[in-house]
Amino acid sequence: MDSFLDYEECIQDSPAFRLTLDKCQTDVAELQSQVEKVMKLCGKMVESGQAYNTANQHFLAGLAEFSTYHKRDSVIMNCMSQFIQGLQEMINFHTVLFDQTQRAINQQLSNLLTQFIPQLGETRKEFVRIGEDLETAAVKNAQVYRHKVTDAERASHLLLATRKCHQHFALDYCLQLNNFKAQQKLDILNSVFSYFHAQYTFFHQGFDLLRDLEPTMKSMAAQLAQLSTECTAKRKDLENTHLLVQQRDASGEPILSSCPDGGETIQGYLFKRSRRKNKTWKRCWFSIKDNQLVYTKSHKEEPVSLFDDLRLCAVKSLDSIDRRFSFELVSVKKCCALQADSEELKQAWISAVQGSIDMAYRERVESQQPQPKESPLPLQSPSDPQPGQPPQRPAALVVALQSPGNHRCCDCSEEEPRWASVNLGITMCIECSGIHRSLGVHLSKVRSLTLDSWDPEQLKLLCGLGNDVINGIYESRCAAEGRVKPSAGSPRPEKETWIKEKYVEKRFVKDASSPETQIGRENAGRQLYQAAFQGDLVTMASALAQGAEVNWSHAEEEGRTALIGSTFGGSLSACEFLLQNGANVNYRDQRGQGALHTAATWGHTGQVCLLLKKGANQYAVDERGQDPLAIAIETAHADIVTL
């Protein structure tokens, strides 16, 4: 629709004019369709925008309600309030934008559809009708005979009048079309310009608003950076605590904490026998607090005092019932039967209750003694560190660090290790201990040197082996392999790869025999058996590293294992080392004798105690029908008999 209709061509009503007129009418129809489409899309856009505003308004309401969670933090509340207020202003700006869009597009473009196009339609109908009348008048004028003068004049006058009327409507129709061409450009451009101006106003107001909020945003960014640093430090602290708790033995040991007077308190789950006729057992949470034994059945209930004054109670083991690990608290008024989950827990509870009773009596005696009028300096117990002296280390840690190389982590050389592997005889840092624990207890049994209890035999392994000895075995080919040992600052994945190559794959062990061949297994097994017989811990560790099976039986020695061989030699450390590395305590040779039989035969009392502690069957009989007790009686080993 770039050219206008020519009025001269309109008067002549030539085919060229008709062609131009048809094209113009087609353009008007297409423009009408496009305008209706744009108006419809604009309506949908405005409707979606209003729905967005409604959803955004609900979101701000939820955000404002959510911010009350930090109502005690004035800094966060102030920032959140300003941000919510700013976002509310943005919603208002959106509302104005959608309103202006509605007026800019729909209202202005609707003028084309409501004013010009209907008028054009009516004029076109009249133009078509007059054109048909002109065609009819021309036909009639042509059909009049010459001798009919009156009819010829009448037809000529009708044709002339109709032609003038047709020319009048044609000119009027062309004028309206030309006016429409000029007006539609103006209306469309004006509509688009108004819409763009509304967008400009919207973004300009948004820019001004955000510029006003820029100081608040910078302040919040600084606070976020500080909070991020604090959160990272806190998360690392929580991860270390989680790792520390995770790496403790999951053996059900109670949580003990020192009291001010050196006593112990204990808390945990116990089964409590009901005093009713049915004698049911219920699992409750027990704790000792303020010289009272209290319990609760559920976290929703308040603790109930079972015994108000432990000084009036006595605690003893309860062996007269069928349930295991039971003990009893007895007072003048009542008695109560309790059950722990293991023998260790039972003994811990009995000791803790008895200790609490003793402490209560000591407190009463001390309160009755006259106090000195003045005490210029605070009293110190012998166990308290003197001023200027470092705090005392746990006994297990002191003993473990005495062995050469044990003052550094065996795998990354970090100072002051606090964890150890019982079966390997090494010390390690907390991060490496977590990796060792992931290998499984069949490869490394990790325990804390400060939190867990240690038997003397286990500490002897740490002293007899140690980091220098084990590294000399497991890292002997490290240089040949071209590997560099990780340091304390190395990332955890690097340490994990190193530890798996070192202990699982045994890549750096020198002269490792192939466990896939029968000859390799026998050679390593003989080396382990001979070293166990001699009590040589270093050679035993080397044999295991080279692929020896801990339960390999020596066919030339009546099918004895290394554990049985260690009982011939009498080495308690060798026996403990094999048991820690998975030796079968109840394996018996061709004569039906196990390690316990041999230890009883040779009178090795320490080994007998250790084997019984590790679950050796004291009722197993050999080919002569004798159990270890009968053998001890026969060999006149009184210490073993009295066990």
XYZ file of C-alpha atoms in Angstrom:
643
model
C 0.000 0.000 0.000
C 2.711 2.437 -0.998
C 0.942 4.267 -3.936
C -2.308 6.243 -3.931
C -5.200 5.821 -6.405
C -5.215 8.168 -9.439
C -8.438 10.160 -9.734
C -8.090 10.551 -13.552
C -7.898 6.805 -13.912
C -10.863 6.606 -11.569
C -12.972 8.828 -13.915
C -12.031 6.700 -16.918
C -12.679 3.462 -14.994
C -10.014 1.749 -17.075
C -8.842 -1.850 -16.545
C -5.618 -0.519 -15.040
C -7.667 1.372 -12.443
C -9.728 -1.711 -11.695
C -6.545 -3.744 -11.221
C -5.094 -1.112 -8.884
C -8.393 -0.916 -7.000
C -8.534 -4.698 -6.506
C -4.971 -4.702 -5.182
C -5.803 -1.858 -2.822
C -8.871 -3.698 -1.516
C -6.798 -6.846 -0.971
C -4.229 -4.841 0.983
C -6.980 -3.416 3.181
C -8.267 -6.922 3.937
C -4.769 -8.179 4.779
C -4.080 -5.142 6.945
C -7.346 -5.714 8.801
C -6.338 -9.339 9.458
C -2.882 -8.323 10.689
C -4.271 -5.591 12.954
C -6.746 -8.031 14.494
C -3.918 -10.551 15.052
C -1.670 -7.943 16.691
C -4.502 -6.771 18.944
C -5.267 -10.366 19.943
C -1.602 -11.090 20.744
C -1.367 -7.850 22.686
C -4.391 -8.868 24.731
C -2.815 -12.235 25.545
C 0.466 -10.546 26.460
C -1.256 -8.103 28.808
C -3.290 -10.924 30.338
C -0.137 -12.998 30.923
C 1.609 -9.953 32.378
C -1.233 -9.374 34.804
C -1.068 -13.048 35.820
C 2.694 -12.646 36.306
C 2.084 -9.607 38.492
C -0.408 -11.548 40.589
C 2.013 -14.460 41.034
C 4.832 -12.033 41.785
C 2.666 -10.344 44.401
C 2.031 -13.704 46.074
C 5.752 -14.459 45.941
C 6.595 -11.178 47.666
C 4.024 -11.928 50.351
C 5.679 -15.309 50.930
C 9.116 -13.703 50.925
C 7.998 -11.148 53.502
C 6.626 -13.938 55.674
C 9.819 -15.927 55.175
C 11.956 -12.974 56.276
C 10.323 -13.072 59.712
C 12.415 -16.200 60.321
C 15.355 -13.810 60.828
C 13.413 -11.191 62.739
C 16.041 -11.181 65.492
C 18.754 -10.209 63.011
C 18.305 -6.486 62.381
C 20.800 -6.429 59.500
C 19.044 -9.159 57.540
C 15.612 -7.746 58.314
C 16.651 -4.265 57.124
C 18.102 -5.572 53.853
C 15.169 -7.884 53.214
C 12.706 -5.068 53.903
C 14.403 -2.754 51.416
C 14.610 -5.451 48.769
C 10.966 -6.415 49.180
C 9.959 -2.764 48.977
C 12.013 -2.370 45.804
C 10.465 -5.466 44.256
C 7.014 -4.128 45.126
C 7.855 -0.946 43.219
C 8.879 -3.097 40.264
C 5.471 -4.754 40.344
C 3.840 -1.332 40.282
C 5.999 -0.394 37.300
C 4.865 -3.559 35.530
C 1.236 -2.692 36.209
C 1.695 0.739 34.623
C 3.551 -0.819 31.676
C 0.748 -3.273 30.936
C -1.866 -0.522 31.182
C 0.055 1.711 28.779
C 0.605 -1.211 26.420
C -3.130 -1.872 26.367
C -3.848 1.733 25.466
C -0.975 2.094 23.001
C -1.757 -0.998 20.955
C -5.386 -1.965 21.339
C -7.042 1.437 21.683
C -5.151 3.155 18.871
C -5.278 0.280 16.416
C -8.933 -0.290 17.166
C -9.649 3.107 15.535
C -8.662 1.592 12.213
C -11.069 -1.269 12.689
C -13.978 0.706 14.110
C -13.877 3.911 12.056
C -12.197 3.525 8.669
C -12.717 -0.083 7.691
C -16.505 -0.221 8.325
C -16.976 3.019 6.354
C -14.864 1.632 3.546
C -17.013 -1.444 3.485
C -20.240 0.518 3.151
C -18.816 2.761 0.414
C -17.526 -0.285 -1.459
C -20.980 -1.852 -1.418
C -22.509 1.292 -2.915
C -19.699 1.502 -5.449
C -20.292 -2.065 -6.552
C -24.050 -1.526 -6.734
C -23.729 1.675 -8.828
C -21.238 -0.144 -11.062
C -23.791 -2.841 -11.693
C -26.442 -0.173 -12.466
C -24.021 1.495 -14.898
C -23.449 -1.812 -16.632
C -27.185 -2.343 -16.945
C -27.799 1.199 -18.267
C -25.039 0.793 -20.852
C -26.531 -2.484 -22.064
C -30.009 -1.006 -22.363
C -28.675 2.055 -24.183
C -26.940 -0.161 -26.685
C -30.044 -2.275 -27.338
C -32.412 0.662 -28.324
C -33.332 0.703 -32.086
C -32.708 3.745 -34.229
C -36.282 4.411 -35.163
C -37.293 4.549 -31.475
C -36.196 8.095 -30.825
C -37.984 8.530 -27.508
C -36.617 5.328 -26.041
C -33.154 6.224 -27.273
C -33.241 9.602 -25.557
C -34.544 8.077 -22.338
C -31.794 5.406 -22.363
C -29.133 8.005 -23.093
C -30.273 10.219 -20.212
C -30.334 7.204 -17.842
C -26.857 6.167 -18.924
C -25.528 9.681 -18.434
C -27.079 10.023 -14.985
C -25.880 6.604 -13.911
C -22.347 7.318 -15.162
C -22.217 10.584 -13.195
C -23.442 8.819 -10.074
C -20.884 6.055 -10.594
C -18.087 8.572 -11.042
C -19.197 10.353 -7.873
C -19.122 7.141 -5.787
C -15.871 6.046 -7.431
C -14.170 9.318 -6.537
C -15.581 9.154 -3.013
C -14.412 5.533 -2.626
C -10.925 6.407 -3.929
C -10.733 9.341 -1.532
C -11.593 7.111 1.446
C -9.051 4.513 0.371
C -6.329 7.144 -0.027
C -7.205 8.659 3.354
C -7.074 5.186 4.914
C -3.634 4.609 3.386
C -2.327 7.810 4.910
C -4.046 7.368 8.280
C -3.077 3.718 8.860
C 0.631 4.573 8.654
C 0.170 7.316 11.213
C -1.872 5.148 13.567
C 0.486 2.165 13.362
C 3.629 4.210 13.906
C 1.990 6.173 16.707
C 0.889 2.937 18.383
C 4.350 1.367 18.179
C 5.999 4.560 19.349
C 3.655 4.790 22.354
C 4.411 1.174 23.250
C 8.162 1.736 22.956
C 7.916 4.891 25.047
C 6.097 2.889 27.725
C 8.961 0.368 27.682
C 11.495 3.175 27.925
C 9.693 4.684 30.915
C 9.479 1.268 32.601
C 13.193 0.497 32.315
C 14.223 4.036 33.195
C 12.183 3.915 36.390
C 13.610 0.467 37.156
C 17.137 1.759 36.646
C 16.525 4.687 38.997
C 15.065 2.333 41.596
C 17.970 -0.123 41.441
C 20.465 2.721 41.527
C 18.895 3.868 44.801
C 19.212 0.301 46.115
C 22.862 -0.008 45.058
C 24.307 0.974 48.492
C 22.108 -1.626 50.147
C 23.200 -4.226 47.611
C 26.889 -3.466 48.240
C 26.345 -3.696 51.989
C 24.550 -7.008 51.556
C 27.326 -8.300 49.268
C 29.933 -7.544 51.937
C 27.829 -9.282 54.569
C 27.339 -12.253 52.248
C 31.092 -12.543 51.755
C 31.614 -12.534 55.513
C 28.802 -15.042 56.042
C 30.249 -17.246 53.308
C 33.637 -17.276 55.037
C 32.044 -18.063 58.384
C 29.845 -20.738 56.799
C 32.851 -22.379 55.130
C 34.755 -22.455 58.410
C 31.713 -23.782 60.259
C 31.080 -26.432 57.603
C 34.692 -27.579 57.783
C 34.458 -27.756 61.555
C 31.247 -29.777 61.285
C 32.838 -32.098 58.720
C 35.824 -32.679 60.996
C 33.501 -33.362 63.912
C 31.423 -35.679 61.733
C 34.545 -37.508 60.587
C 35.774 -37.764 64.163
C 32.495 -39.261 65.359
C 32.210 -41.483 62.294
C 35.649 -42.948 62.819
C 35.008 -43.970 66.387
C 34.409 -47.685 66.860
C 30.737 -48.433 66.404
C 30.861 -51.001 69.197
C 28.165 -49.501 71.381
C 30.540 -48.087 73.953
C 28.911 -45.453 76.175
C 29.759 -41.792 75.981
C 31.802 -40.916 79.064
C 32.548 -37.400 80.222
C 34.635 -36.284 83.159
C 32.916 -34.690 86.124
C 34.507 -31.833 88.071
C 35.504 -34.203 90.871
C 37.056 -36.777 88.598
C 34.057 -39.103 88.473
C 32.309 -40.378 85.394
C 28.799 -40.026 84.098
C 27.166 -42.259 81.514
C 24.108 -42.090 79.329
C 22.554 -44.401 76.779
C 19.814 -46.909 76.057
C 18.998 -49.768 78.435
C 16.173 -52.262 78.675
C 14.142 -51.828 81.869
C 12.091 -54.668 83.327
C 8.595 -53.708 84.365
C 7.535 -54.258 87.980
C 4.143 -55.535 86.884
C 3.136 -59.164 86.702
C 3.916 -59.570 83.001
C 7.540 -58.476 83.574
C 7.897 -56.863 80.141
C 11.112 -55.193 79.035
C 11.066 -51.731 77.480
C 13.956 -49.807 75.954
C 14.493 -46.416 77.635
C 17.121 -43.677 77.691
C 19.001 -43.630 81.010
C 21.427 -41.118 82.453
C 23.015 -40.305 85.804
C 22.486 -36.715 86.861
C 22.822 -35.007 90.252
C 23.232 -38.292 92.118
C 20.030 -39.611 90.501
C 19.336 -42.291 87.919
C 16.742 -40.868 85.531
C 15.161 -42.302 82.399
C 12.692 -41.375 79.690
C 10.660 -43.585 77.369
C 10.296 -41.004 74.605
C 11.797 -37.682 73.629
C 8.332 -36.192 74.076
C 8.220 -37.114 77.771
C 9.982 -35.537 80.722
C 12.716 -37.592 82.434
C 11.565 -39.674 85.394
C 13.763 -40.372 88.411
C 14.202 -44.084 89.003
C 16.301 -43.657 92.161
C 16.310 -40.266 93.869
C 19.497 -40.903 95.861
C 22.063 -43.361 94.564
C 23.762 -43.446 97.980
C 20.884 -45.633 99.150
C 21.380 -48.110 96.290
C 23.635 -50.996 95.471
C 24.456 -52.229 91.972
C 25.354 -55.791 91.050
C 25.356 -58.150 88.114
C 22.133 -60.104 87.588
C 22.994 -63.656 86.523
C 19.865 -65.381 87.809
C 17.737 -64.609 84.742
C 17.982 -65.828 81.158
C 18.526 -62.421 79.547
C 22.181 -61.595 78.914
C 24.087 -58.498 80.025
C 21.681 -57.790 82.899
C 22.398 -55.998 86.164
C 20.307 -54.838 89.090
C 19.976 -51.758 91.270
C 18.703 -52.481 94.772
C 17.516 -50.040 97.426
C 15.544 -50.363 100.637
C 12.234 -49.654 98.913
C 12.598 -51.284 95.503
C 14.854 -53.007 93.026
C 15.098 -52.593 89.275
C 16.531 -54.930 86.639
C 18.273 -53.378 83.633
C 19.857 -54.870 80.529
C 22.642 -53.479 78.342
C 23.449 -54.349 74.730
C 26.813 -55.975 75.452
C 29.014 -57.169 78.279
C 31.251 -54.113 77.882
C 28.283 -51.769 78.225
C 27.037 -53.683 81.235
C 30.358 -53.368 83.033
C 30.575 -49.693 82.059
C 27.163 -48.998 83.574
C 27.973 -50.899 86.764
C 31.259 -48.997 87.129
C 29.600 -45.653 86.405
C 26.804 -46.210 88.919
C 29.247 -47.373 91.581
C 31.496 -44.410 90.818
C 28.564 -42.027 91.129
C 27.686 -43.556 94.501
C 31.262 -43.182 95.737
C 31.441 -39.603 94.491
C 28.193 -38.746 96.278
C 29.657 -40.008 99.555
C 32.875 -38.055 98.996
C 30.937 -34.869 98.326
C 29.013 -35.317 101.563
C 32.182 -35.889 103.589
C 33.905 -32.878 102.029
C 30.893 -30.674 102.697
C 31.011 -31.605 106.394
C 34.708 -30.733 106.763
C 35.483 -27.161 107.974
C 36.646 -24.892 105.173
C 39.678 -22.590 105.636
C 38.809 -18.942 106.076
C 41.131 -17.726 103.368
C 42.660 -19.424 100.398
C 44.955 -17.040 98.554
C 45.530 -19.492 95.671
C 43.142 -21.970 94.058
C 43.728 -25.579 95.006
C 45.040 -27.918 92.332
C 44.716 -31.648 92.183
C 47.862 -33.670 91.474
C 46.544 -34.431 88.032
C 46.074 -30.761 87.124
C 48.827 -29.303 84.972
C 51.024 -26.783 86.744
C 51.221 -23.251 85.354
C 53.569 -23.073 82.418
C 53.407 -26.844 81.805
C 51.732 -28.366 78.703
C 48.612 -30.484 79.272
C 49.207 -34.174 79.829
C 48.680 -36.500 76.858
C 46.634 -39.710 77.056
C 48.740 -42.720 77.986
C 48.053 -44.527 74.695
C 49.206 -41.508 72.707
C 52.405 -41.175 74.748
C 53.301 -44.848 74.237
C 52.417 -44.822 70.534
C 54.564 -41.785 69.738
C 57.659 -43.364 71.334
C 58.249 -45.697 68.390
C 60.494 -44.307 65.592
C 58.536 -42.384 62.984
C 55.247 -42.517 64.885
C 55.271 -38.788 65.614
C 54.248 -38.206 61.972
C 51.425 -39.670 59.901
C 52.537 -42.864 58.199
C 51.004 -41.877 54.831
C 51.266 -38.064 54.571
C 53.808 -37.138 57.323
C 51.451 -34.733 59.118
C 52.640 -33.819 62.623
C 50.977 -35.072 65.829
C 48.875 -38.013 64.547
C 45.960 -38.941 66.789
C 44.786 -42.167 65.109
C 46.307 -45.583 64.579
C 45.735 -48.850 62.730
C 45.825 -51.730 65.218
C 46.529 -54.548 62.769
C 49.116 -52.601 60.716
C 50.850 -51.038 63.725
C 51.012 -47.481 62.365
C 49.858 -43.997 63.395
C 48.032 -41.566 61.105
C 46.236 -38.239 60.904
C 42.460 -37.898 61.002
C 42.076 -37.519 57.219
C 44.154 -40.591 56.415
C 42.320 -42.512 59.135
C 39.057 -41.877 57.304
C 40.560 -43.300 54.110
C 41.899 -46.323 56.011
C 38.465 -46.949 57.503
C 36.935 -46.941 54.016
C 39.266 -49.827 53.068
C 37.464 -52.128 55.518
C 38.477 -53.710 58.816
C 39.980 -56.693 56.980
C 42.729 -54.342 55.762
C 42.986 -51.672 58.460
C 41.393 -51.450 61.906
C 41.409 -47.781 62.846
C 41.136 -46.534 66.426
C 41.667 -43.233 68.200
C 44.733 -42.789 70.396
C 42.905 -40.235 72.541
C 39.282 -41.398 72.613
C 39.433 -45.210 72.601
C 40.756 -47.654 75.162
C 43.866 -49.672 74.246
C 45.036 -53.023 75.556
C 48.730 -53.386 76.433
C 49.131 -55.991 73.676
C 47.815 -53.539 71.080
C 50.192 -50.817 72.236
C 53.078 -53.287 72.011
C 52.250 -53.761 68.325
C 52.566 -50.014 67.750
C 55.929 -50.033 69.521
C 57.178 -53.253 67.925
C 56.273 -52.206 64.389
C 55.675 -48.472 63.913
C 55.661 -46.201 60.884
C 59.336 -46.596 59.957
C 59.126 -50.403 59.851
C 55.852 -50.562 57.929
C 56.934 -47.889 55.449
C 60.154 -49.818 54.919
C 57.990 -52.765 53.840
C 55.136 -51.117 51.948
C 57.194 -48.300 50.322
C 60.402 -50.160 49.463
C 59.798 -49.932 45.684
C 58.353 -46.429 45.737
C 61.389 -44.853 44.063
C 61.516 -47.591 41.418
C 57.873 -46.975 40.550
C 58.524 -43.243 40.254
C 55.897 -42.344 42.812
C 56.143 -39.399 45.189
C 54.568 -39.742 48.614
C 51.804 -37.186 49.288
C 52.350 -34.489 51.878
C 50.087 -33.201 54.636
C 48.754 -30.474 52.341
C 47.956 -32.795 49.428
C 44.289 -33.086 48.402
C 42.277 -36.002 49.759
C 41.858 -37.800 46.364
C 45.649 -37.917 45.985
C 46.035 -39.385 49.485
C 43.259 -41.889 48.824
C 44.916 -43.102 45.609
C 48.260 -43.450 47.405
C 46.826 -45.421 50.334
C 44.948 -47.835 48.045
C 48.052 -48.446 45.932
C 50.118 -48.920 49.082
C 47.916 -51.242 51.150
C 45.332 -52.737 48.769
C 47.357 -53.226 45.581
C 50.670 -53.474 47.493
C 52.364 -51.950 44.476
C 55.471 -50.821 46.337
C 56.199 -54.034 48.313
C 59.589 -55.507 47.386
C 59.867 -59.178 46.315
C 56.135 -59.719 46.730
C 55.286 -63.340 45.921
C 52.419 -64.004 43.549
C 49.359 -65.154 45.513
C 47.934 -66.720 42.342
C 50.518 -69.535 42.344
C 50.701 -72.416 44.779
C 54.453 -71.982 45.215
C 54.085 -68.295 46.020
C 51.444 -68.968 48.662
C 53.496 -71.725 50.265
C 56.680 -69.652 50.406
C 54.913 -66.694 51.997
C 53.032 -69.028 54.350
C 56.227 -70.740 55.509
C 57.844 -67.352 56.105
C 54.849 -66.227 58.177
C 54.776 -69.495 60.160
C 58.494 -69.391 60.965
C 58.342 -65.703 61.966
C 55.320 -66.360 64.209
C 57.150 -69.231 65.883
C 60.116 -66.939 66.550
C 57.960 -63.937 67.526
C 59.469 -61.759 64.762
C 56.835 -59.060 64.165
C 58.737 -57.339 61.361
C 59.115 -60.524 59.317
C 55.471 -61.402 59.970
C 54.351 -58.008 58.666
C 56.616 -58.444 55.642
C 55.188 -61.906 54.927
C 51.611 -60.632 55.046
C 52.573 -57.754 52.748
C 54.077 -60.264 50.300
C 50.802 -62.152 50.056
C 50.870 -64.704 52.866
C 47.494 -66.056 53.972
C 47.079 -65.632 57.706
C 45.215 -68.957 58.049
C 47.547 -70.981 55.786
C 48.222 -74.412 57.278
C 51.716 -75.920 57.262
C 51.383 -79.488 55.951
C 54.825 -80.456 57.254
C 53.872 -79.233 60.754
C 50.707 -81.333 61.141
C 48.574 -78.681 59.457
C 49.236 -75.955 61.993
C 48.584 -72.303 61.204
C 50.824 -69.386 62.084
C 48.636 -68.651 65.135
C 49.226 -72.153 66.489
C 52.919 -71.747 65.682
C 53.052 -68.529 67.714
C 51.755 -70.410 70.771
C 54.726 -72.761 70.507
C 57.103 -69.823 70.635
C 55.096 -68.065 73.365
C 55.170 -64.573 71.845
C 52.122 -62.649 73.058
C 52.702 -59.858 70.529
C 52.877 -62.326 67.631
C 49.627 -63.907 68.783
C 47.930 -60.503 69.049
C 49.240 -59.449 65.612
C 47.826 -62.552 63.926
C 44.463 -62.220 65.665
C 44.219 -58.567 64.642
C 44.874 -59.599 61.041
C 42.076 -62.153 60.896
C 43.590 -65.379 62.210
C 41.026 -68.079 63.031
C 41.224 -68.483 66.808
C 39.435 -71.860 66.748
C 41.328 -73.493 63.855
C 42.612 -76.961 64.798
C 45.457 -78.998 63.330
C 45.513 -82.653 62.283
C 45.587 -83.750 65.932
C 42.512 -81.689 66.736
C 44.455 -79.135 68.744
C 44.062 -75.410 68.343
C 46.057 -72.452 69.571
C 44.412 -72.645 73.010
C 45.439 -76.307 73.414
C 49.049 -75.527 72.502
C 49.253 -72.490 74.797
C 47.864 -74.584 77.672
C 50.348 -77.340 76.900
C 53.352 -75.027 77.065
C 52.039 -72.986 79.974
C 51.801 -69.624 78.191
C 49.314 -67.978 80.544
C 49.240 -64.624 78.751
C 48.399 -66.256 75.445
C 45.653 -68.331 77.075
C 44.061 -65.161 78.482
C 44.311 -63.434 75.110
C 42.832 -66.378 73.196
C 39.937 -66.701 75.647
C 39.316 -62.973 75.327
C 39.205 -63.327 71.540
C 36.564 -66.070 71.726
C 38.565 -69.299 71.695
C 36.449 -72.379 72.429
C 37.634 -73.686 75.795
C 35.481 -76.821 75.477
C 36.944 -78.086 72.182
C 38.613 -81.500 72.574
C 41.536 -82.934 70.620
C 42.008 -86.453 69.257
C 42.628 -87.698 72.825
C 39.357 -86.173 74.014
C 41.072 -83.524 76.137
C 40.065 -79.881 76.272
C 42.505 -77.047 77.181
C 41.565 -77.225 80.878
C 42.346 -80.942 81.028
C 45.667 -80.306 79.308
C 46.549 -77.553 81.816
C 45.706 -79.896 84.702
C 47.764 -82.666 83.128
C 50.773 -80.378 82.609
C 50.341 -78.878 86.120
C 50.004 -75.256 84.979
C 48.085 -73.910 87.967
C 47.829 -70.338 86.661
C 45.965 -71.525 83.588
C 43.706 -73.833 85.594
C 42.599 -70.991 87.881
C 41.579 -68.845 84.888
